[in-house]
Backbone as JSON, one array per atom type, in Angstrom:
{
  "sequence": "XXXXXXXXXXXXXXXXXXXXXXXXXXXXXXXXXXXXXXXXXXXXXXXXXXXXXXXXXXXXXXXXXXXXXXXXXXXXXXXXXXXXXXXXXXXXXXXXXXXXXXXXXXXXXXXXXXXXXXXXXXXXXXXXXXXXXXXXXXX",
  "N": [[-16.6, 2.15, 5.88], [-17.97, 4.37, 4.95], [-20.57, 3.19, 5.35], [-20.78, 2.84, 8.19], [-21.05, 5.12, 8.84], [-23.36, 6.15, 8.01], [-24.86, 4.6, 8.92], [-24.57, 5.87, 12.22], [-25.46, 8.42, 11.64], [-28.37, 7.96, 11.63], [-28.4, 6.98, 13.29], [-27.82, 9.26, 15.08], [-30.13, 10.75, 14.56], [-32.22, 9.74, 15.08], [-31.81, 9.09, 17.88], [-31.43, 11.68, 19.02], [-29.2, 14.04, 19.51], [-27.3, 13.79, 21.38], [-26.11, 11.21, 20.55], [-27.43, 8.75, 21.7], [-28.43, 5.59, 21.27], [-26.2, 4.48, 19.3], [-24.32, 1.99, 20.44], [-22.07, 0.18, 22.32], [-20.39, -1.83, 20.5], [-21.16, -0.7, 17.62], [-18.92, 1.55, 18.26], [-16.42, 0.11, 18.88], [-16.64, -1.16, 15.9], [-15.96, 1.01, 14.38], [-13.73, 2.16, 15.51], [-11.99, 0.2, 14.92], [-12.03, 0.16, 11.87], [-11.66, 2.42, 11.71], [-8.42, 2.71, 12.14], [-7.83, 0.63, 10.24], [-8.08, 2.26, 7.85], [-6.52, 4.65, 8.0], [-4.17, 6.63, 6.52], [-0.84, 5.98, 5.31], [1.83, 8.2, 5.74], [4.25, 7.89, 5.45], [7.76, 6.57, 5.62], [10.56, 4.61, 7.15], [13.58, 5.66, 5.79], [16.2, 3.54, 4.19], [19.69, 3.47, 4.55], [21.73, 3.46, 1.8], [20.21, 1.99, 0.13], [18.7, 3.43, -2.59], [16.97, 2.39, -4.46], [14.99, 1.22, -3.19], [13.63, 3.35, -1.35], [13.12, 5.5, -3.46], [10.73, 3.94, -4.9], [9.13, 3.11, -2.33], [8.84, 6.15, -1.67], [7.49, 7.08, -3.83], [5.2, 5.49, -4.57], [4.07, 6.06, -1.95], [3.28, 8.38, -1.96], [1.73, 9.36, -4.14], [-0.3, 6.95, -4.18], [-0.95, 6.89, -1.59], [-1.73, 4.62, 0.37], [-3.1, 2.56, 2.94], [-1.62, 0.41, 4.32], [1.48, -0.74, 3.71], [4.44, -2.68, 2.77], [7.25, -3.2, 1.57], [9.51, -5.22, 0.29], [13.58, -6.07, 0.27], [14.67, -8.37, -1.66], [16.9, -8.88, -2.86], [18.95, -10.1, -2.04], [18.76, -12.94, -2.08], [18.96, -13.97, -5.05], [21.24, -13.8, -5.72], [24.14, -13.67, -8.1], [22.95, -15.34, -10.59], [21.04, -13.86, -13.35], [20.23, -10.76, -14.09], [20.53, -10.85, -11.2], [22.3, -8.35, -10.62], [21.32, -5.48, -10.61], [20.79, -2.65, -9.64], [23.51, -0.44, -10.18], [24.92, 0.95, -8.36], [24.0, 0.09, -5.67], [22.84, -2.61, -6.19], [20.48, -3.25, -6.35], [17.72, -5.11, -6.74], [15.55, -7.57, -6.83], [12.13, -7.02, -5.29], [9.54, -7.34, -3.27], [6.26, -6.38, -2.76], [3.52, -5.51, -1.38], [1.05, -4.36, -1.01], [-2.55, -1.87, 0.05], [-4.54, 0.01, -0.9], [-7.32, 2.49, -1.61], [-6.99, 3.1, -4.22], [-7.11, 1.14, -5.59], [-9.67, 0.02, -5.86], [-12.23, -1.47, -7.29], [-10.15, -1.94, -10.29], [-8.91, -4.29, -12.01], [-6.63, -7.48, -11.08], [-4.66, -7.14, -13.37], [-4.71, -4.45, -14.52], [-4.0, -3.53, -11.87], [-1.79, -3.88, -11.2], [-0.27, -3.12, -13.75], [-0.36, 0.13, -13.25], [0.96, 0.34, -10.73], [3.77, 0.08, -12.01], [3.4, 2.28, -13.93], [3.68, 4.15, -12.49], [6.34, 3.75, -11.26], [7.64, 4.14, -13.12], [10.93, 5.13, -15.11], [12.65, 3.87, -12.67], [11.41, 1.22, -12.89], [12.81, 0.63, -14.66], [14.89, -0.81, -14.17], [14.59, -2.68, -12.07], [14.91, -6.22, -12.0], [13.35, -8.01, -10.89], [9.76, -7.97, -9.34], [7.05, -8.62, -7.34], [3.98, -8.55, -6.8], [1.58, -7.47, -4.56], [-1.42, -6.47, -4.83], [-4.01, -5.07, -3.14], [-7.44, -3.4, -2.65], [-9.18, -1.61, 0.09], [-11.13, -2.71, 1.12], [-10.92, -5.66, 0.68], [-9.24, -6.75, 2.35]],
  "CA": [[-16.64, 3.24, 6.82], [-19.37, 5.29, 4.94], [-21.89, 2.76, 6.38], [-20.92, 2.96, 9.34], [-20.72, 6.6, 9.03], [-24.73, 6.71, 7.91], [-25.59, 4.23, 10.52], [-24.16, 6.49, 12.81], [-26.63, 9.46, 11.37], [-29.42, 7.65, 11.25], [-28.81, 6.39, 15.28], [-28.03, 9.84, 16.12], [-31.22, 11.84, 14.13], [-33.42, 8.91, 15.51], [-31.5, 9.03, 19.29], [-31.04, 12.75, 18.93], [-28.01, 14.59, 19.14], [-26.3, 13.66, 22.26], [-25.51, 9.91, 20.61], [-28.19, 7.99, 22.13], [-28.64, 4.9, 19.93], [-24.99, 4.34, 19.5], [-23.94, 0.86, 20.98], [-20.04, -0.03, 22.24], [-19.94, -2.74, 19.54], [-20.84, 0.21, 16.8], [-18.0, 2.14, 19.04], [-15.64, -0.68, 18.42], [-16.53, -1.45, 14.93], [-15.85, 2.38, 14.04], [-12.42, 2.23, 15.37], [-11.19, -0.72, 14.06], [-12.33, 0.48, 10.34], [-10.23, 4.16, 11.52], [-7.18, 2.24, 11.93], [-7.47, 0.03, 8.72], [-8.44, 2.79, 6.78], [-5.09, 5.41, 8.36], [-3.06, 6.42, 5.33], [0.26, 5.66, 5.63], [2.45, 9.0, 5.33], [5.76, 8.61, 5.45], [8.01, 5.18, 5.85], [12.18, 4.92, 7.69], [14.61, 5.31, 4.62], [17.12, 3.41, 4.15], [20.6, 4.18, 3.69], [22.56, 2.67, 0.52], [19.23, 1.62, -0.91], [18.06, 4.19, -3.49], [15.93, 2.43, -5.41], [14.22, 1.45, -2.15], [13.6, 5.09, -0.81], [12.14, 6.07, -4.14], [9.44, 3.29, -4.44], [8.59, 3.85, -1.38], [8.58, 7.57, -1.6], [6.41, 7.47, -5.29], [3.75, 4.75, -3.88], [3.32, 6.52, -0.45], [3.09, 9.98, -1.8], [0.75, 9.1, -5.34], [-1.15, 6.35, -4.01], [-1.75, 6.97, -0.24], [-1.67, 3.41, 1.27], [-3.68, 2.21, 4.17], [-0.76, -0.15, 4.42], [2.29, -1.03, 2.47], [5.19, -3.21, 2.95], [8.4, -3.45, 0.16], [11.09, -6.05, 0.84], [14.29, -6.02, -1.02], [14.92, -10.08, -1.7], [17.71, -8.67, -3.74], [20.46, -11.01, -1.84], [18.53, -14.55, -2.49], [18.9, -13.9, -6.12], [22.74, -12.87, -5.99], [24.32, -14.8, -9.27], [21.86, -15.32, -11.76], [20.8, -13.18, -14.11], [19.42, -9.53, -13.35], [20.83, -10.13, -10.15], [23.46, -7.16, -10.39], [20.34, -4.59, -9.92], [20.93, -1.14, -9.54], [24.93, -0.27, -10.01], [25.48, 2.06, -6.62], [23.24, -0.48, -4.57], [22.66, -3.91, -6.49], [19.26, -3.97, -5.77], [17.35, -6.0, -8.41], [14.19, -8.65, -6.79], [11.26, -6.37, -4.61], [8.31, -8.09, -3.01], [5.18, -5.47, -2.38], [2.44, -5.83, -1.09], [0.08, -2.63, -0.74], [-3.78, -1.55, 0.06], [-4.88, 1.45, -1.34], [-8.2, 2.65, -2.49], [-7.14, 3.68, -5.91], [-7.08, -0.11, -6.46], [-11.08, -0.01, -5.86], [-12.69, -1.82, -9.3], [-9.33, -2.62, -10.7], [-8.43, -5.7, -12.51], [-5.12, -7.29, -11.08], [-3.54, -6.47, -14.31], [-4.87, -3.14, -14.69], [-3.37, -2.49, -10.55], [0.14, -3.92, -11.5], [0.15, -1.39, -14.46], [-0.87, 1.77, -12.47], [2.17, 0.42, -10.48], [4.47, -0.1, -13.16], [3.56, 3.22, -14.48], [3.89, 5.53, -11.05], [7.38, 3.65, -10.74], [8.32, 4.93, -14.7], [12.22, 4.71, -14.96], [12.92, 3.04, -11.61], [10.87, 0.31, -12.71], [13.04, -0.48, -15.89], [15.98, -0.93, -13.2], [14.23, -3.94, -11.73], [14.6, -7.57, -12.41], [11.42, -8.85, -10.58], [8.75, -7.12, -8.9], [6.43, -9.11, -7.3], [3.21, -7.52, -6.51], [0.05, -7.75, -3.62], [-2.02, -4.75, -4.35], [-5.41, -4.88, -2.73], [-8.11, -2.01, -1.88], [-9.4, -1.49, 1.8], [-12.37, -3.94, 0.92], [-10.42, -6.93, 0.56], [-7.88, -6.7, 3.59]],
  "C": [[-17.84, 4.13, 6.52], [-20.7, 4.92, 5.77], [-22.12, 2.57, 7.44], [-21.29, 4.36, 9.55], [-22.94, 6.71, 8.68], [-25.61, 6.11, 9.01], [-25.21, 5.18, 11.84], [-24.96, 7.78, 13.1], [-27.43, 8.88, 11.55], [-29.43, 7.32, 12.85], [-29.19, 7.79, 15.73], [-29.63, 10.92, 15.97], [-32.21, 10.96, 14.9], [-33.33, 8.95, 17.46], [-31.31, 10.48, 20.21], [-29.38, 13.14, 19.18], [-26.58, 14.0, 20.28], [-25.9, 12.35, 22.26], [-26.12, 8.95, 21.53], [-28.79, 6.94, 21.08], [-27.39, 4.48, 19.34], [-24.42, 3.37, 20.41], [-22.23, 0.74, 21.29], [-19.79, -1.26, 21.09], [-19.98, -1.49, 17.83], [-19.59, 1.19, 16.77], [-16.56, 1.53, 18.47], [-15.05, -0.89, 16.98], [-15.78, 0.44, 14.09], [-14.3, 2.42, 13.96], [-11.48, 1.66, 15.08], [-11.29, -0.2, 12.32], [-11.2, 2.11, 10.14], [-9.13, 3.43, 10.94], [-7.06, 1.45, 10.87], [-7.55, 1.22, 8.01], [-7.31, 4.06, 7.3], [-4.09, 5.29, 7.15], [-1.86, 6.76, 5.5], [1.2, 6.9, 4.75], [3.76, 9.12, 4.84], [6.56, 6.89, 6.09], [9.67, 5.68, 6.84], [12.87, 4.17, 6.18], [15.64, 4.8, 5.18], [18.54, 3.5, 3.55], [21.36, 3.36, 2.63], [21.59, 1.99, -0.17], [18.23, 2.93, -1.36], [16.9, 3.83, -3.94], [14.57, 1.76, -4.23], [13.05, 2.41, -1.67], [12.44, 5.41, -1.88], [11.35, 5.1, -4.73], [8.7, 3.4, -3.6], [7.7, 5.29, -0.93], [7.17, 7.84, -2.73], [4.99, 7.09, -4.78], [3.13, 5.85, -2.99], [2.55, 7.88, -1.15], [1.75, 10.04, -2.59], [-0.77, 8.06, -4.49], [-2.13, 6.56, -2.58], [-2.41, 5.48, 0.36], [-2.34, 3.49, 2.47], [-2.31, 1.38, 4.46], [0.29, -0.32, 2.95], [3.38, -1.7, 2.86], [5.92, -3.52, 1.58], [9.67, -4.25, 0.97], [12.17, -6.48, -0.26], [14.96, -7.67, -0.53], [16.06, -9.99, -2.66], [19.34, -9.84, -3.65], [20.3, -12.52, -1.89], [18.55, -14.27, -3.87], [20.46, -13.66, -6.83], [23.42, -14.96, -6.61], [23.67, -15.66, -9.87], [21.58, -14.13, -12.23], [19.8, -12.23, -13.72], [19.84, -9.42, -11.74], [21.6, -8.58, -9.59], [22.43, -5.85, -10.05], [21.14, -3.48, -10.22], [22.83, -1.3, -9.3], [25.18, 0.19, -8.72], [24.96, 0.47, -5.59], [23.02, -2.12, -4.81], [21.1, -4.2, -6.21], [17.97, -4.01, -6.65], [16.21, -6.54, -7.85], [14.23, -7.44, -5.12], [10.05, -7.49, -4.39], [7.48, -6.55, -2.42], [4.3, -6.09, -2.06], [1.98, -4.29, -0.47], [-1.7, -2.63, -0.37], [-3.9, -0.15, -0.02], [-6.47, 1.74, -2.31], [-8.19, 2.92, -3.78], [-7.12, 2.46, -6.36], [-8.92, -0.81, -7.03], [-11.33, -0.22, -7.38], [-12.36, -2.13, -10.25], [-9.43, -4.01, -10.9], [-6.96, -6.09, -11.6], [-4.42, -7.14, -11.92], [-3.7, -4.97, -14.61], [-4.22, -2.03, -12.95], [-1.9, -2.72, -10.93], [0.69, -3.06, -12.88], [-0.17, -0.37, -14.21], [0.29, 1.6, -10.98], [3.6, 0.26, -11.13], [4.76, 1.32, -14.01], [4.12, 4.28, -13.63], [5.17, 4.6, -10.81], [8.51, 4.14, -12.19], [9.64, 4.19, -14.67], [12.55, 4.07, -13.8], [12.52, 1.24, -11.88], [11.93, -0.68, -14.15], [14.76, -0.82, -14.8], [16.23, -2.48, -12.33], [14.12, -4.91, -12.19], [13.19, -7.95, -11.76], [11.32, -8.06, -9.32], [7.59, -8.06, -8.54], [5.04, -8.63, -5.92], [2.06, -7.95, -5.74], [-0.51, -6.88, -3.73], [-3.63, -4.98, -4.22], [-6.25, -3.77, -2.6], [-8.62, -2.65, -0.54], [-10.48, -2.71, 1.7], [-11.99, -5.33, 1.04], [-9.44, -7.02, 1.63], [-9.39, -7.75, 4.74]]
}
């Protein structure tokens, strides 16, 4: 987005002010890069899943997601071990998948512990956690 954002200066100081120099494919490309790059505020809680809610809630709020998706796979795992999950709720196997610039330059082991850490106690609750965390660059 920045380079679009300097191509953008550089059309309009060269086209002057009133955006002369400014193409509908630059137009295009602009607003497709908005909408990937829209940080995702606020998700629909659900009810009788706690440990849901506050994953959800920690990620969105700390990290600021362009996207994010959490699915609780907690009922293909029911009887085996760690299935029992969370006492109130049972809910034990998460699939993530996230994009967020704070992943920018990261290792994937250095993003799945900067999620591991921003989920603290919640996270020792979980049997498996299985993690997509990209930055905006790679989407």
């Amino acid at each position: 987005m920045l380079a679009v954002m300097k191509k953008k200066a550089l059309d309009a100081a060269e086209g002057g002010a009133d955006g002369v120099g400014v193409d509908a494919d630059d137009e295009e490309e602009t607003k497709e890069e908005e909408e990937q790059s829209a940080i995702v505020t606020s998700f629909e809680e659900i009810d009788g899943k706690p440990m849901y809610n506050s994953i959800m809630t920690t990620l969105i709020t700390i990290l600021k997601p362009t996207s994010i998706t959490l699915t609780d796979n907690s009922s293909q795992h029911a009887g085996h071990a760690g299935s029992k999950g969370w006492e109130e709720s049972g809910e034990s196997h998460f699939a993530l998948e996230i994009v967020a610039e704070a992943f920018e330059g990261l290792s994937l082991v250095k993003r799945h512990q900067l999620i591991y850490m921003l989920l603290g106690e919640t996270m020792q609750k979980i049997h498996a956690l299985e993690i997509k965390a990209k930055s905006p660059a790679e989407v």
